[in-house]
Amino acid sequence: MYFAALLARTEDGWEASDTELDDVETLSDLTDLAREASVDEDTVLVYIEQEDAWFGVVRVDGEEDPRIYVSDASAAARSSYGEILLTDELLGREPEAEDEIAALEELVDLDGTEDGEPDAPEDGAGDPAGTALPDLDPDHDPDAVPAGPLGDLGLLADLGLSEKDLLTLRTDALAEIADALGASDVLESVR
């Protein structure tokens, strides 16, 4: 079960609305949705929660890049909405770098051997200079998503919720966020 809400700051305080994410497939779609709810390019928060598993907050300030926080990245990775938030940049990955390298290797022989020569052993044996490095962590998966919180911990600090407080939020995080923002009353109207 998912719940999503938008909190948009206005001159008169915060406005809240629940939102459907059925048409949202990318972070760009989510950012556009937030910007549409913005008044005078002010701050908009998009809150997404999968009941008792994880929550995420996306902060959009005008035309700036969105700032993201996810309470449990590994749980979010198993969710279609969570995958939207877990961008390559947030995960510290080069965007599609592995796909680009694989495509180049298919086009060009990049293994350093001439056609017809045997390939060099992959374990470094027969390496006369001893320059081949062993794989130090054979169990390391570069695509693994870390367990626990991930993202911009200072995302809500200027709005009244410190990094430490954000890290301690678990269930019903939206109510605590709204309380810190002074938006509890408007949130209740959409929940």
CSV table of C-alpha atoms in Angstrom, one decimal:
chain,number,residue,atom,x,y,z
A,1,MET,CA,0.0,0.0,0.0
A,2,TYR,CA,1.4,3.3,-1.1
A,3,PHE,CA,0.6,6.9,0.0
A,4,ALA,CA,1.9,10.0,-1.7
A,5,ALA,CA,1.3,13.6,-0.8
A,6,LEU,CA,2.5,17.0,-2.0
A,7,LEU,CA,3.3,19.8,0.4
A,8,ALA,CA,3.7,23.2,-1.3
A,9,ARG,CA,4.9,26.3,0.5
A,10,THR,CA,2.9,29.4,-0.2
A,11,GLU,CA,2.7,33.0,1.2
A,12,ASP,CA,0.0,31.8,3.5
A,13,GLY,CA,1.8,28.7,4.7
A,14,TRP,CA,1.7,25.1,3.4
A,15,GLU,CA,-0.8,23.6,1.1
A,16,ALA,CA,-1.2,19.8,1.0
A,17,SER,CA,-2.7,17.5,-1.5
A,18,ASP,CA,-2.6,13.7,-2.0
A,19,THR,CA,-1.4,12.7,-5.4
A,20,GLU,CA,-1.6,9.8,-7.7
A,21,LEU,CA,1.6,8.5,-9.1
A,22,ASP,CA,0.1,6.3,-11.8
A,23,ASP,CA,1.6,8.4,-14.6
A,24,VAL,CA,4.9,8.9,-12.9
A,25,GLU,CA,7.7,6.7,-14.4
A,26,THR,CA,10.8,8.8,-13.8
A,27,LEU,CA,12.3,11.3,-11.4
A,28,SER,CA,11.8,13.9,-14.1
A,29,ASP,CA,8.1,13.1,-14.1
A,30,LEU,CA,7.9,13.4,-10.3
A,31,THR,CA,9.9,16.7,-10.4
A,32,ASP,CA,7.5,18.1,-13.1
A,33,LEU,CA,4.5,17.1,-10.9
A,34,ALA,CA,6.0,19.0,-8.0
A,35,ARG,CA,6.8,22.1,-10.1
A,36,GLU,CA,3.2,22.2,-11.3
A,37,ALA,CA,2.1,22.4,-7.7
A,38,SER,CA,4.6,25.1,-6.9
A,39,VAL,CA,3.5,28.7,-6.2
A,40,ASP,CA,6.0,31.2,-7.4
A,41,GLU,CA,8.7,28.5,-7.7
A,42,ASP,CA,8.7,28.0,-3.9
A,43,THR,CA,9.5,24.8,-2.1
A,44,VAL,CA,7.5,21.7,-2.8
A,45,LEU,CA,7.9,18.4,-1.0
A,46,VAL,CA,6.8,15.1,-2.4
A,47,TYR,CA,6.3,12.4,0.2
A,48,ILE,CA,6.0,8.8,-0.9
A,49,GLU,CA,5.5,6.0,1.6
A,50,GLN,CA,5.1,2.2,1.3
A,51,GLU,CA,3.4,1.2,4.5
A,52,ASP,CA,5.8,0.0,7.2
A,53,ALA,CA,8.6,-0.5,4.7
A,54,TRP,CA,10.1,2.8,3.6
A,55,PHE,CA,9.4,6.4,2.9
A,56,GLY,CA,11.0,9.0,0.6
A,57,VAL,CA,11.0,12.8,0.4
A,58,VAL,CA,11.8,14.7,-2.8
A,59,ARG,CA,12.4,18.4,-2.3
A,60,VAL,CA,12.0,20.7,-5.4
A,61,ASP,CA,13.0,24.4,-5.1
A,62,GLY,CA,12.1,26.2,-8.3
A,63,GLU,CA,14.3,25.1,-11.1
A,64,GLU,CA,17.0,23.6,-8.9
A,65,ASP,CA,17.8,19.9,-9.1
A,66,PRO,CA,15.6,17.8,-6.8
A,67,ARG,CA,17.0,16.8,-3.5
A,68,ILE,CA,16.1,13.2,-2.3
A,69,TYR,CA,16.1,11.3,0.9
A,70,VAL,CA,15.0,7.6,1.2
A,71,SER,CA,14.6,6.0,4.7
A,72,ASP,CA,15.6,2.5,3.5
A,73,ALA,CA,17.2,2.2,0.1
A,74,SER,CA,17.2,-1.6,-0.1
A,75,ALA,CA,13.5,-1.7,0.7
A,76,ALA,CA,12.8,1.1,-1.8
A,77,ALA,CA,14.7,-0.8,-4.5
A,78,ARG,CA,12.1,-3.5,-4.4
A,79,SER,CA,9.4,-1.0,-5.1
A,80,SER,CA,8.4,0.6,-8.4
A,81,TYR,CA,8.1,4.0,-6.8
A,82,GLY,CA,11.3,3.5,-4.9
A,83,GLU,CA,13.2,2.8,-8.0
A,84,ILE,CA,12.1,6.2,-9.3
A,85,LEU,CA,13.9,7.8,-6.4
A,86,LEU,CA,17.0,5.7,-6.4
A,87,THR,CA,18.8,7.4,-9.3
A,88,ASP,CA,22.3,6.4,-10.4
A,89,GLU,CA,23.6,9.7,-8.9
A,90,LEU,CA,22.0,9.0,-5.5
A,91,LEU,CA,23.5,5.5,-5.5
A,92,GLY,CA,26.9,6.8,-6.6
A,93,ARG,CA,27.0,5.0,-9.9
A,94,GLU,CA,28.0,6.2,-13.3
A,95,PRO,CA,24.8,6.4,-15.3
A,96,GLU,CA,24.7,3.4,-17.5
A,97,ALA,CA,28.5,3.3,-17.7
A,98,GLU,CA,28.5,-0.5,-17.8
A,99,ASP,CA,26.1,-0.6,-20.7
A,100,GLU,CA,28.2,1.8,-22.6
A,101,ILE,CA,31.4,-0.1,-22.0
A,102,ALA,CA,29.8,-3.4,-23.0
A,103,ALA,CA,28.5,-1.8,-26.2
A,104,LEU,CA,32.0,-0.5,-27.1
A,105,GLU,CA,33.6,-3.8,-26.4
A,106,GLU,CA,31.2,-5.5,-28.8
A,107,LEU,CA,32.2,-2.9,-31.5
A,108,VAL,CA,35.9,-2.9,-31.0
A,109,ASP,CA,38.3,-5.7,-29.8
A,110,LEU,CA,39.4,-4.0,-26.5
A,111,ASP,CA,41.1,-7.0,-24.9
A,112,GLY,CA,44.6,-6.1,-26.2
A,113,THR,CA,45.1,-9.2,-28.3
A,114,GLU,CA,45.4,-9.5,-32.0
A,115,ASP,CA,42.9,-11.5,-33.9
A,116,GLY,CA,43.9,-15.2,-33.7
A,117,GLU,CA,46.0,-14.8,-30.5
A,118,PRO,CA,44.9,-16.5,-27.4
A,119,ASP,CA,43.3,-14.3,-24.7
A,120,ALA,CA,45.4,-13.6,-21.6
A,121,PRO,CA,44.4,-15.5,-18.5
A,122,GLU,CA,42.0,-13.5,-16.3
A,123,ASP,CA,43.7,-14.5,-13.0
A,124,GLY,CA,46.9,-12.6,-13.8
A,125,ALA,CA,48.9,-15.9,-14.3
A,126,GLY,CA,51.4,-15.5,-17.1
A,127,ASP,CA,51.5,-11.7,-16.5
A,128,PRO,CA,55.2,-11.1,-16.8
A,129,ALA,CA,55.1,-7.7,-15.2
A,130,GLY,CA,52.8,-8.9,-12.4
A,131,THR,CA,50.5,-5.9,-13.2
A,132,ALA,CA,47.2,-7.7,-13.0
A,133,LEU,CA,45.3,-7.0,-9.9
A,134,PRO,CA,43.3,-9.7,-8.2
A,135,ASP,CA,39.6,-9.1,-7.5
A,136,LEU,CA,39.9,-8.2,-3.8
A,137,ASP,CA,36.2,-8.7,-3.1
A,138,PRO,CA,34.7,-11.4,-5.3
A,139,ASP,CA,31.3,-11.0,-3.5
A,140,HIS,CA,31.1,-7.2,-4.2
A,141,ASP,CA,28.1,-6.4,-6.4
A,142,PRO,CA,28.5,-2.9,-7.9
A,143,ASP,CA,24.7,-2.9,-8.5
A,144,ALA,CA,23.8,-3.6,-4.9
A,145,VAL,CA,21.7,-1.1,-3.1
A,146,PRO,CA,22.8,-0.3,0.4
A,147,ALA,CA,20.5,-1.0,3.3
A,148,GLY,CA,19.3,1.9,5.4
A,149,PRO,CA,18.9,5.6,4.8
A,150,LEU,CA,20.3,7.2,1.6
A,151,GLY,CA,20.3,10.7,0.2
A,152,ASP,CA,20.4,14.3,1.4
A,153,LEU,CA,20.1,14.3,5.2
A,154,GLY,CA,19.9,18.1,5.3
A,155,LEU,CA,16.9,18.2,3.0
A,156,LEU,CA,14.5,19.5,5.7
A,157,ALA,CA,17.0,21.1,8.1
A,158,ASP,CA,16.1,24.7,7.1
A,159,LEU,CA,12.4,23.8,7.5
A,160,GLY,CA,12.7,22.6,11.1
A,161,LEU,CA,13.6,18.9,10.9
A,162,SER,CA,17.3,18.2,11.7
A,163,GLU,CA,19.4,15.5,10.1
A,164,LYS,CA,19.3,13.6,13.4
A,165,ASP,CA,15.5,13.8,13.6
A,166,LEU,CA,15.1,12.7,9.9
A,167,LEU,CA,17.2,9.6,10.6
A,168,THR,CA,15.0,8.6,13.5
A,169,LEU,CA,11.7,8.7,11.6
A,170,ARG,CA,10.2,5.4,10.9
A,171,THR,CA,6.4,4.8,10.8
A,172,ASP,CA,4.1,7.7,10.2
A,173,ALA,CA,7.0,9.9,9.2
A,174,LEU,CA,4.8,12.2,7.2
A,175,ALA,CA,2.9,13.3,10.3
A,176,GLU,CA,6.2,14.1,12.1
A,177,ILE,CA,7.5,16.0,9.0
A,178,ALA,CA,4.3,18.0,8.7
A,179,ASP,CA,4.4,18.8,12.4
A,180,ALA,CA,8.0,20.1,12.1
A,181,LEU,CA,6.9,22.2,9.1
A,182,GLY,CA,3.8,23.5,10.9
A,183,ALA,CA,1.6,21.8,8.3
A,184,SER,CA,-0.2,19.2,10.4
A,185,ASP,CA,-3.6,20.7,9.9
A,186,VAL,CA,-3.4,21.0,6.1
A,187,LEU,CA,-2.1,17.4,6.0
A,188,GLU,CA,-5.0,16.0,7.9
A,189,SER,CA,-7.3,17.4,5.2
A,190,VAL,CA,-5.8,15.0,2.6
A,191,ARG,CA,-5.1,11.9,4.6
